CSV table of C-alpha atoms and ligand atoms in Angstrom, one decimal:
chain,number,residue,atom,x,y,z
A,1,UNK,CA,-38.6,12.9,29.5
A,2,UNK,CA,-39.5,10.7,32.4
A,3,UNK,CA,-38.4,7.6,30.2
A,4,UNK,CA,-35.5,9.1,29.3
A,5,UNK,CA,-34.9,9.6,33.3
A,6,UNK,CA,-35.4,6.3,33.9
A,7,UNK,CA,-33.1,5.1,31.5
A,8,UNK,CA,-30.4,7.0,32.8
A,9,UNK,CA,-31.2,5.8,36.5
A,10,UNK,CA,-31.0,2.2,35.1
A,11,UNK,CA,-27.9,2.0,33.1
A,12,UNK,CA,-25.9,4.5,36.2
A,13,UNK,CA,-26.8,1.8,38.6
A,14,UNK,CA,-26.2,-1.2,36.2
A,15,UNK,CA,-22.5,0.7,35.4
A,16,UNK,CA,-22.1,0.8,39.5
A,17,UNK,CA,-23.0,-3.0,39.7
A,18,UNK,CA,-20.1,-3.9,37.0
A,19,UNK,CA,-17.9,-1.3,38.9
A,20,UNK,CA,-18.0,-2.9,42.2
A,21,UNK,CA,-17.3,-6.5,40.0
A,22,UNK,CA,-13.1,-6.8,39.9
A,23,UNK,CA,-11.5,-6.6,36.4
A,24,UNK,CA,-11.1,-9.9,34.8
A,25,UNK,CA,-7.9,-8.5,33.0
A,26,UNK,CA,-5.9,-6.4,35.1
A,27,UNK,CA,-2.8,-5.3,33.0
A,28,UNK,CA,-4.5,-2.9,31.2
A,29,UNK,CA,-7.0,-0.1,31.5
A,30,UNK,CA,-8.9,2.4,29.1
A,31,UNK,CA,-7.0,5.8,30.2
A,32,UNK,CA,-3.3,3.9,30.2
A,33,UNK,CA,-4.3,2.5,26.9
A,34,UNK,CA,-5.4,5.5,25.2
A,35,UNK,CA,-2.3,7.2,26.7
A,36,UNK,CA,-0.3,3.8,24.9
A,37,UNK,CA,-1.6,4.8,21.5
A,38,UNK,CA,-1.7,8.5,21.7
A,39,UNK,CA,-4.9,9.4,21.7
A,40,UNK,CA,-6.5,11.9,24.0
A,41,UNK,CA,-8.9,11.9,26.7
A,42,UNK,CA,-11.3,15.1,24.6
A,43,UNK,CA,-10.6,12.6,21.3
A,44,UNK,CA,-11.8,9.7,23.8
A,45,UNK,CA,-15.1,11.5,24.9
A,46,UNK,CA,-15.6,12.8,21.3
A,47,UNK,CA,-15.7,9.0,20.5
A,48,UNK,CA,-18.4,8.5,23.2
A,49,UNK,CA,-20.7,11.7,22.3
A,50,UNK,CA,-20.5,9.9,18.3
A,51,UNK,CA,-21.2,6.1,20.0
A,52,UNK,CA,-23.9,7.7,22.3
A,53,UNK,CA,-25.9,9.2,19.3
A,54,UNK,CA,-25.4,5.9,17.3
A,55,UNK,CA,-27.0,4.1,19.9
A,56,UNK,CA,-30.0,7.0,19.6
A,57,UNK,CA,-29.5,8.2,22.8
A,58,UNK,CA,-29.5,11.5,24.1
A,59,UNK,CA,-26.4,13.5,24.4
A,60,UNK,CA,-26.6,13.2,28.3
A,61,UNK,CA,-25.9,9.8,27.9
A,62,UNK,CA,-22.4,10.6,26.7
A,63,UNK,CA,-20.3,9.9,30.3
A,64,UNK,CA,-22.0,6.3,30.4
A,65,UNK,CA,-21.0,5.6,27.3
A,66,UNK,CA,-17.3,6.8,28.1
A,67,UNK,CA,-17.9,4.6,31.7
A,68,UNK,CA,-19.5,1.6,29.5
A,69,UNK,CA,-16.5,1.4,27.4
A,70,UNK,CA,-14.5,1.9,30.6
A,71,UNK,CA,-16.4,-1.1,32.2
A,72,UNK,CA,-15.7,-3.5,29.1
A,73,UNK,CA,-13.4,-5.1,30.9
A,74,UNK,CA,-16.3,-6.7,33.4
A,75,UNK,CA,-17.6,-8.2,30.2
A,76,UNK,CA,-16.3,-11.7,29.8
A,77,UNK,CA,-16.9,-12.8,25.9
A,78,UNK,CA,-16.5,-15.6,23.8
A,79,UNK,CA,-15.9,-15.7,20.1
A,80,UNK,CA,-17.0,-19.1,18.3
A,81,UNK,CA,-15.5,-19.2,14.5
A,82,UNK,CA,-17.8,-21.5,12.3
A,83,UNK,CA,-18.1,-22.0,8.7
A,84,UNK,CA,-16.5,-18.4,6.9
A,85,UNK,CA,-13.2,-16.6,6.2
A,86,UNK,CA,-13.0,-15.0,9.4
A,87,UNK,CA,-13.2,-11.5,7.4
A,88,UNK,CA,-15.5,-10.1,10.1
A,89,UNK,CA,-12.7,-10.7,13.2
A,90,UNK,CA,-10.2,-9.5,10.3
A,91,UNK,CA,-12.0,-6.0,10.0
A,92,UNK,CA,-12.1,-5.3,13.2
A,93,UNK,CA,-7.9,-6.6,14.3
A,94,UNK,CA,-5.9,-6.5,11.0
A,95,UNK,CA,-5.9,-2.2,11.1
A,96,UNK,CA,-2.8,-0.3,10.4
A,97,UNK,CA,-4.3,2.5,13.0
A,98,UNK,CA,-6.3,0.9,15.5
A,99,UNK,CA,-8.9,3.2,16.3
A,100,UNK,CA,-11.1,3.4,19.7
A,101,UNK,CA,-13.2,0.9,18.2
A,102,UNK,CA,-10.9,-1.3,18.1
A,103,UNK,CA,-9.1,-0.6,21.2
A,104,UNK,CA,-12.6,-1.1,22.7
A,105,UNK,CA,-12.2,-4.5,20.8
A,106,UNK,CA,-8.7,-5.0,22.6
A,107,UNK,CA,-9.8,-4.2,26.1
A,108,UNK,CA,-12.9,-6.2,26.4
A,109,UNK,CA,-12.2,-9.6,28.1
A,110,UNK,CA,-12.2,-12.0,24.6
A,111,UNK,CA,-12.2,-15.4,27.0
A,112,UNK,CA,-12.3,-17.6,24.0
A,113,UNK,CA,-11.3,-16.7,20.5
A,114,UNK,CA,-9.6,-19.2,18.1
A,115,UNK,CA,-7.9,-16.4,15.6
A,116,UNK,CA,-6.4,-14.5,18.4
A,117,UNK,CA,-5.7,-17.2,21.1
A,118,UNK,CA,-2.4,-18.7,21.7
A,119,UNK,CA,-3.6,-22.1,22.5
A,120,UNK,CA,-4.5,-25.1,20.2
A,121,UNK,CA,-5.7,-28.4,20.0
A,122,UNK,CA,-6.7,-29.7,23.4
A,123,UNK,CA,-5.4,-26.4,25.2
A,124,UNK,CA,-8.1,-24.5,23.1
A,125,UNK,CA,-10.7,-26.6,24.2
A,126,UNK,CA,-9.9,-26.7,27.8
A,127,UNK,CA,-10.1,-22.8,27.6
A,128,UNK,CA,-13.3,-22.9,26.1
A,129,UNK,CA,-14.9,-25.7,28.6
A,130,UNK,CA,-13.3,-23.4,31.2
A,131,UNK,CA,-14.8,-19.8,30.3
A,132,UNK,CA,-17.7,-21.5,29.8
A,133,UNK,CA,-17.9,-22.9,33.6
A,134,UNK,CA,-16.1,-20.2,35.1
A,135,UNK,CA,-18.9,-17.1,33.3
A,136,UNK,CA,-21.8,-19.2,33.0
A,137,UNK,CA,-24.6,-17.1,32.6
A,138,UNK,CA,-22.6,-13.9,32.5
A,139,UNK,CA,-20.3,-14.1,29.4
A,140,UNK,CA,-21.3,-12.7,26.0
A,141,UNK,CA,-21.4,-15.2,22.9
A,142,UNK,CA,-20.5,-13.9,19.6
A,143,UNK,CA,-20.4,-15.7,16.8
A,144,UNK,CA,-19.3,-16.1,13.3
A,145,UNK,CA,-19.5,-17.7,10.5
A,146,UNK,CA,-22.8,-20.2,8.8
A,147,UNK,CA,-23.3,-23.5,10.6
A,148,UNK,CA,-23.6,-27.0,8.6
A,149,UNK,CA,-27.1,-28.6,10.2
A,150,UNK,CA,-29.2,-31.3,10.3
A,151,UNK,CA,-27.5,-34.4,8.6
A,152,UNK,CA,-25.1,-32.1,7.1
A,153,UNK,CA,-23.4,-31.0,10.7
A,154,UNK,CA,-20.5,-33.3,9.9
A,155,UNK,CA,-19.3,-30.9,7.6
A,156,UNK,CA,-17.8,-28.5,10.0
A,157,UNK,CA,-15.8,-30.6,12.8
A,158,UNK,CA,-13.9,-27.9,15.5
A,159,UNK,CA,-10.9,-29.6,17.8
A,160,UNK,CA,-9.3,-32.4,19.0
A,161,UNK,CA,-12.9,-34.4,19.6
A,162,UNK,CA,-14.4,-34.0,16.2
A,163,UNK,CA,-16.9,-31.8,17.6
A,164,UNK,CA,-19.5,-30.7,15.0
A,165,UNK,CA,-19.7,-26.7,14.6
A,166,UNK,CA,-23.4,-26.8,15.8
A,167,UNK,CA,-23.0,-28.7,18.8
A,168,UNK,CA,-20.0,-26.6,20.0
A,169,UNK,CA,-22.9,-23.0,19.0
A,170,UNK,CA,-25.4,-25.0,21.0
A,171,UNK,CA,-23.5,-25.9,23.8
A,172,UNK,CA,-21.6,-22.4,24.3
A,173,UNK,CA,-25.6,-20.8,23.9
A,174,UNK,CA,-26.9,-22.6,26.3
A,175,UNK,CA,-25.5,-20.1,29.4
A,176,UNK,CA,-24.8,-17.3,27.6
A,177,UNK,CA,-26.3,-13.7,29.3
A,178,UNK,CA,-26.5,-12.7,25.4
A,179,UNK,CA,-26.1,-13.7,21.8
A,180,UNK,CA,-24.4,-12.2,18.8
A,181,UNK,CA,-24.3,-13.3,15.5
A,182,UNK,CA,-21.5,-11.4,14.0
A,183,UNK,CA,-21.7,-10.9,10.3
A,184,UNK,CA,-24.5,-12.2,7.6
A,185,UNK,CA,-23.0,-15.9,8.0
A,186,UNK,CA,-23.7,-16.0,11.2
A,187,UNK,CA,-27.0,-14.0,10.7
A,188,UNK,CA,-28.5,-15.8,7.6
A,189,UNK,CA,-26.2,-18.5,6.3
A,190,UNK,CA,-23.9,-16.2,4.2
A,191,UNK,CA,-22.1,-17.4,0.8
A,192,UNK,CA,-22.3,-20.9,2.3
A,193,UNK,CA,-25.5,-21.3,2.5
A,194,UNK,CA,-26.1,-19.6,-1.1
A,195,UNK,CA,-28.2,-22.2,-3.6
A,196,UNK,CA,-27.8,-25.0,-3.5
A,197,UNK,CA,-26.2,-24.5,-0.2
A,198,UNK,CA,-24.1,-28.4,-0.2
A,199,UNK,CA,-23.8,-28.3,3.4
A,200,UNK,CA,-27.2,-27.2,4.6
A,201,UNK,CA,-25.3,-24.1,6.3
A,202,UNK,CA,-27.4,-22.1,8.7
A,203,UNK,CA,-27.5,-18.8,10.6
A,204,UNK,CA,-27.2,-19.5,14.1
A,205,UNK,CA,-30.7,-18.7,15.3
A,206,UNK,CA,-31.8,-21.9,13.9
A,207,UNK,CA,-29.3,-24.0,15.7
A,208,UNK,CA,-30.0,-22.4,19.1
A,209,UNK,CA,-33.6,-22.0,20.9
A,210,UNK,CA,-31.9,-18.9,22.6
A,211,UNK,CA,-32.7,-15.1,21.3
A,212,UNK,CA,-30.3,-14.3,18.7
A,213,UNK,CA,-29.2,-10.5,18.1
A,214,UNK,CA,-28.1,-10.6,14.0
A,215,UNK,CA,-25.3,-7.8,13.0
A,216,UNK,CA,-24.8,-8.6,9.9
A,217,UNK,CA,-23.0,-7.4,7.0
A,218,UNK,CA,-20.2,-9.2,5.0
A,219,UNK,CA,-18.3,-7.5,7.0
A,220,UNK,CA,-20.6,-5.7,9.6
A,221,UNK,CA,-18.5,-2.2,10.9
A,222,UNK,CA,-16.6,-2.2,13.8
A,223,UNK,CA,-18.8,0.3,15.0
A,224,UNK,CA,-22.0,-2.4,14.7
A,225,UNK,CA,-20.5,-4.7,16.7
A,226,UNK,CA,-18.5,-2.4,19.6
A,227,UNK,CA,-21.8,-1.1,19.9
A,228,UNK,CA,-24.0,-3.7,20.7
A,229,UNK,CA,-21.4,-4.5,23.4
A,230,UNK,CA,-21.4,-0.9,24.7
A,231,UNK,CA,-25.4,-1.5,24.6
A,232,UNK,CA,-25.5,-4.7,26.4
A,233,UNK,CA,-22.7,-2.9,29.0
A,234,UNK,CA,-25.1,0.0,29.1
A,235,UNK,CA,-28.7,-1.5,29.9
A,236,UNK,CA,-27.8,-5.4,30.7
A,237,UNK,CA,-30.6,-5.8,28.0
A,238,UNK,CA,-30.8,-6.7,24.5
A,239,UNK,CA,-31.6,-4.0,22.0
A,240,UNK,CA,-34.4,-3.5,19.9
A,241,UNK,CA,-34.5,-5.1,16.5
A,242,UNK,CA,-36.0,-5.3,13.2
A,243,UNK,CA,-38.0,-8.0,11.6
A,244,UNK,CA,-34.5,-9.6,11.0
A,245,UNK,CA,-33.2,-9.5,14.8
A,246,UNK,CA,-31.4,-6.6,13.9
A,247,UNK,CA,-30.5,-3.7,16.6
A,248,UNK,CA,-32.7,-1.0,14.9
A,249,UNK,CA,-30.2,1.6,15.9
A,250,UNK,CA,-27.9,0.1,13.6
A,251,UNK,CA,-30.2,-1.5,11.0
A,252,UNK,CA,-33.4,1.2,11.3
A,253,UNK,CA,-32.6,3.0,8.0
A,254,UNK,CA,-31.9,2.2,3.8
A,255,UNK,CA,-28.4,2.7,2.5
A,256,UNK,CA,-30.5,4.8,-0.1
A,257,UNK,CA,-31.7,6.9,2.7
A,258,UNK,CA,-28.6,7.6,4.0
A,259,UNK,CA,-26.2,7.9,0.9
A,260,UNK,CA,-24.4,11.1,0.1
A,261,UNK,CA,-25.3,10.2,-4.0
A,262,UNK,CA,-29.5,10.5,-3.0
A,263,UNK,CA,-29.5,13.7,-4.5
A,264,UNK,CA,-28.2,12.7,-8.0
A,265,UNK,CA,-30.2,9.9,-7.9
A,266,UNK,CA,-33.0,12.4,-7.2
A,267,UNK,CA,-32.1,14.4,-10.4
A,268,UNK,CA,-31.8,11.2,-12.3
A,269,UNK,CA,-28.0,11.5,-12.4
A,270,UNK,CA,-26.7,8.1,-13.4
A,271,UNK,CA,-23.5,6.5,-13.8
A,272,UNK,CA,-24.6,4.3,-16.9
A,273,UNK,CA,-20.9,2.0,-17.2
A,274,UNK,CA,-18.3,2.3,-14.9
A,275,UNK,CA,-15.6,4.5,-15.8
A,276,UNK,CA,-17.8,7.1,-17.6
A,277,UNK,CA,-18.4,10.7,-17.3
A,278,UNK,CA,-21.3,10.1,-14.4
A,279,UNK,CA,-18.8,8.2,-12.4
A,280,UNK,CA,-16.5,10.7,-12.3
A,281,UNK,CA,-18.6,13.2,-11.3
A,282,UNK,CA,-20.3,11.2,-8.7
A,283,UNK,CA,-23.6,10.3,-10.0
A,284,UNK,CA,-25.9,7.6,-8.8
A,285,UNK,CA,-24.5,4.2,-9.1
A,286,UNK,CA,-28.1,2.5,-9.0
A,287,UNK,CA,-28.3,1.8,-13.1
A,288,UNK,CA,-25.0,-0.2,-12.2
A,289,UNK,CA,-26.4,-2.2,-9.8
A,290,UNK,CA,-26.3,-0.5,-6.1
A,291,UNK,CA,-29.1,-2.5,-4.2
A,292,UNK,CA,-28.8,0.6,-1.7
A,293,UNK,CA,-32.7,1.2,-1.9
A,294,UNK,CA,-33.3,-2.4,-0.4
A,295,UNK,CA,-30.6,-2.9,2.2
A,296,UNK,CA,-31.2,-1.5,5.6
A,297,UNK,CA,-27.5,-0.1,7.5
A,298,UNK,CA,-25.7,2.0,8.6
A,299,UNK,CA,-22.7,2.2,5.9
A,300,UNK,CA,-22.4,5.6,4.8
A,301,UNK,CA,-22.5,7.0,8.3
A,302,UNK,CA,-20.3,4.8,9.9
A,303,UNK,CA,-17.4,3.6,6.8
A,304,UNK,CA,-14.6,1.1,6.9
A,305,UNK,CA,-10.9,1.5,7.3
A,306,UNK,CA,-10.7,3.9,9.8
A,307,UNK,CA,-14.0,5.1,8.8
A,308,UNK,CA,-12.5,6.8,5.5
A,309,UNK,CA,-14.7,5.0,2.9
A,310,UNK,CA,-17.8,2.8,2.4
A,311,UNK,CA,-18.0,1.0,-1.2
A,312,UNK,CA,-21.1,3.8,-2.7
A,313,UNK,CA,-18.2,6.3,-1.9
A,314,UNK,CA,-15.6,3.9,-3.8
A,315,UNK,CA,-17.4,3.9,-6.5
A,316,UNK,CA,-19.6,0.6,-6.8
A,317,UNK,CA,-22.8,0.5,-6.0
A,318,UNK,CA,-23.9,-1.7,-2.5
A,319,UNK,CA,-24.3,-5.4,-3.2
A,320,UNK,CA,-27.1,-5.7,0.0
A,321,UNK,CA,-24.8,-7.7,2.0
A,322,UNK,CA,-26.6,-7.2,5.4
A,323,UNK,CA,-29.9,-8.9,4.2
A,324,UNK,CA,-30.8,-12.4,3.8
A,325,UNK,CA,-29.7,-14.4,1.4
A,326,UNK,CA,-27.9,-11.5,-0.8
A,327,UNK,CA,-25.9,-13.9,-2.4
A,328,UNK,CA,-29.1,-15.2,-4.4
A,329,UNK,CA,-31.3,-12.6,-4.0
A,330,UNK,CA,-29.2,-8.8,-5.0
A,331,UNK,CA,-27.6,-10.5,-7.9
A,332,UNK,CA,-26.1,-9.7,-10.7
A,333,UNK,CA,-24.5,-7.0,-8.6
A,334,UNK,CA,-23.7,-4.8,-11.3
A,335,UNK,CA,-27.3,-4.4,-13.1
A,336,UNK,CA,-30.2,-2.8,-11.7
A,337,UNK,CA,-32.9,-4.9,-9.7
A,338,UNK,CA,-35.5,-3.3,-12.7
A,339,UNK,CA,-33.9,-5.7,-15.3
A,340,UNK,CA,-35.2,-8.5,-13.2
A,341,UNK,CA,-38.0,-7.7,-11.4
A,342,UNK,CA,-40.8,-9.3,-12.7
A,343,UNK,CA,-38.5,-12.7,-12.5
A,344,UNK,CA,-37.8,-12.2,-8.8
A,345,UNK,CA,-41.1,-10.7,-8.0
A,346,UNK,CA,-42.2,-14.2,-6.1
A,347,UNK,CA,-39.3,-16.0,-5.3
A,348,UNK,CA,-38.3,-12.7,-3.3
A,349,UNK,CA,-35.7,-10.3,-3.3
A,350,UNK,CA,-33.1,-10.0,-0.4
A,351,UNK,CA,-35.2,-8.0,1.5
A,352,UNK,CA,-38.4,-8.9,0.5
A,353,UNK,CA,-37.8,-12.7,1.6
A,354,UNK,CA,-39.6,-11.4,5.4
A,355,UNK,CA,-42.5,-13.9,6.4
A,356,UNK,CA,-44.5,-10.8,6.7
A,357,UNK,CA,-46.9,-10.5,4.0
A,358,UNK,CA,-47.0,-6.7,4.6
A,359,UNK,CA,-43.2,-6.8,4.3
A,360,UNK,CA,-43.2,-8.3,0.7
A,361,UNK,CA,-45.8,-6.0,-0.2
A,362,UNK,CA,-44.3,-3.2,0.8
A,363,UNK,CA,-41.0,-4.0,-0.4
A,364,UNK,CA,-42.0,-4.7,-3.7
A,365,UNK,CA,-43.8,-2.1,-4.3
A,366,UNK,CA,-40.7,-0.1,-2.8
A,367,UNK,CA,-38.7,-1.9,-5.9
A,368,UNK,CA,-40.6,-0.7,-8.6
A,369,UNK,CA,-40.7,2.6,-7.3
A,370,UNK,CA,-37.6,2.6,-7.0
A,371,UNK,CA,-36.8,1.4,-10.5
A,372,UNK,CA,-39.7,4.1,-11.6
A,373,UNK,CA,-38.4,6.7,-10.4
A,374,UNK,CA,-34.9,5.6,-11.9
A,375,UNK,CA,-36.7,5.6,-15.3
A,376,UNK,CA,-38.8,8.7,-14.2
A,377,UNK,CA,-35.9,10.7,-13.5
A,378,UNK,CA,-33.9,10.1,-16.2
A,379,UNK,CA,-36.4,11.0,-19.0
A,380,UNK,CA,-36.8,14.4,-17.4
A,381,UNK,CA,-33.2,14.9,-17.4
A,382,UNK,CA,-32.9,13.7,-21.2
A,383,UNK,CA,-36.0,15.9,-22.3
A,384,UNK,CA,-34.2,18.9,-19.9
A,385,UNK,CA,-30.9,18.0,-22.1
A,386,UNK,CA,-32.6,18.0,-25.5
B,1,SF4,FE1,-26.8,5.9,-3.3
B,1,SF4,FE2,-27.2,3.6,-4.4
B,1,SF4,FE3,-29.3,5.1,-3.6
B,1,SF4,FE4,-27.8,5.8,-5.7
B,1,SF4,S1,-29.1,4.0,-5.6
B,1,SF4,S2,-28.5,7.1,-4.1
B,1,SF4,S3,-25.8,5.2,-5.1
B,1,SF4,S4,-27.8,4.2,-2.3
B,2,F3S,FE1,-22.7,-4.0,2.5
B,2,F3S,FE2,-24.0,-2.3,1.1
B,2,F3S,FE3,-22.8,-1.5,3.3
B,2,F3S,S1,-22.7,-3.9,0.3
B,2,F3S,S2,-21.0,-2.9,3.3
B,2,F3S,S3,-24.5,-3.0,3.1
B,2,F3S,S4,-22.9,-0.4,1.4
């Protein structure tokens, strides 16, 4: 209780600090743009009590969430794009129905970003150089996308100066108040740096000696990367992560732990091919290859497009893209991780790849329990059948 007091002392005086700051964009404003897009103040707060429990924080918290979110505007942040399709920026602008999440997105000050900026060429890179003088130490650096290193840097050139991808993440780190590597490029290499990885791509924390935060996900949810703002807004602090630099509140629990099929795949309810009688009715996608029982997010909570659907609830089982190195390590994605096993055992599935002994152990063992219990189940429901 008396933590939880404190924490409320600290982030009220840290949202009076940014309040006393002047807005760095002053055209717009939360309650004018929520009035803009229709969407009510009781919708607005409902958005804050959901955000506030996301973040695992007591309900109380709700009104500094709502003022956090208020306060983005304080926040000046800049948005590198590196080697990757730009499908995590996509996810959160290209939305028929913008949502608060990304309104949020909208209103907080985005001092550099190449997809949405006007500017090019030179013009982009004076803006850049500038944010970066003008909000040194202050601004937020997100970025996206793998990064060619080593000998390999070359690969990725930004601008009119031929600057290499890494120098411009290294340079842009160097005063940033916090870090963000937004998506599973950005936090582990992504499908560029999947064997035999030609350009040496790398997740960002291993071009910068700064403290990375890693929201991954191919693409990560709007929600995941809003709230790590709201978070930094919130406490001035970064949040507390996983053995992957991931933000625990986001990353703390299995897909499988989460996923509104557990309890057919708890009655050994499996879809066996797609399209059969199991996937209509819903049944457990894990014998067609969801790696849900080794992939740590949020997903079936939070959704995509406007938070309608999340790919379990489409009807193909998760692929593990939030862990390292999914590309190699959760494939094929349509067959169970029991067919292959033994094979992977050593070099390491997604999750298992952890330089913590305990992890692998633990993780393994979690994969052929997982697979038992598949098998398990489903002898029990073909004996209860017979
Ligand atoms: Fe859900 Fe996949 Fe786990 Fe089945 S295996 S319960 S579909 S997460
Ligand atoms: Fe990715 Fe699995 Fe979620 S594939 S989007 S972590 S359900």
């Amino acid at each position: 209780m008396e933590r939880t007091q404190e924490l409320f002392k600290k982030a009220s005086q840290r949202l009076q600090e940014l309040s006393s700051l002047p807005a760095i964009r002053e055209d717009k404003n939360i309650p004018q743009m929520l009035e803009e897009k229709g969407i009510e103040r009781r919708d607005f707060m409902k958005w804050a009590g959901a955000m506030t429990a996301m973040l695992s924080l007591p309900a109380t918290f709700t009104p500094l969430t709502a003022k956090a979110a208020e306060l983005a505007d304080r926040l000046p942040v800049i948005w590198l794009h590196m080697a990757e399709c730009t499908g995590c920026s996509e996810s959160l602008l290209r939305t028929d129905g913008p949502g608060i999440d990304s309104l949020i997105f909208d209103y907080i000050s985005l001092e550099y970003h190449e997809t949405v900026m006007a500017a090019a060429g030179w013009q982009a890179e004076h803006n850049l150089e500038h944010a970066i003088e003008k909000y040194k130490g202050r601004y937020v650096l997100m970025v996206e996308g793998g990064i060619p290193a080593g000998s390999s840097e070359f690969y990725l050139t930004v601008g009119p100066h031929g600057t290499t991808g890494a120098e411009h993440a290294r340079h842009a780190s160097a005063n940033a108040a916090a870090i963000f590597a937004i998506g599973s490029c950005s936090s582990f290499g992504g499908v560029q740096a999947a064997r035999p990885n030609p350009t040496n791509a790398q997740p960002l924390s291993k071009v910068t000696n700064k403290p990375v935060i890693n929201v991954p996900g191919c693409p990560p949810s709007e929600k995941n990367i809003v709230g790590n703002v709201l978070h930094f807004i919130l406490f001035g602090t970064l949040p507390s992560v996983d053995a992957f630099n991931r933000p625990m509140w986001a990353y703390g629990l299995r897909i499988h732990d989460l996923c509104e099929r557990r309890g057919r795949f708890d009655a050994g309810e499996f879809v066996q091919e797609f399209g059969d009688e199991g996937a209509k009715k819903g049944y457990c996608l894990y014998k067609v290859g969801c790696k849900g029982p080794y992939t740590f997010n949020n997903c079936s909570k939070l959704r995509f497009n406007q938070h309608t659907s999340w790919p379990v609830q489409a009807g193909h089982g998760c692929i593990g893209c939030s862990e390292p190195d999914f590309w190699d390590t959760m494939g094929p994605f349509e067959e169970p991780v029991a067919n292959r096993l033994y094979a992977t055992a050593f070099d390491g599935l997604g999750a298992d790849k952890t330089a913590d002994k305990i992890g692998i152990t633990l993780l393994a063992a979690t994969a052929v329990g997982v697979a038992a219990h598949a098998v398990l189940s489903m002898m029990v429901k073909d004996k209860e059948n017979n």
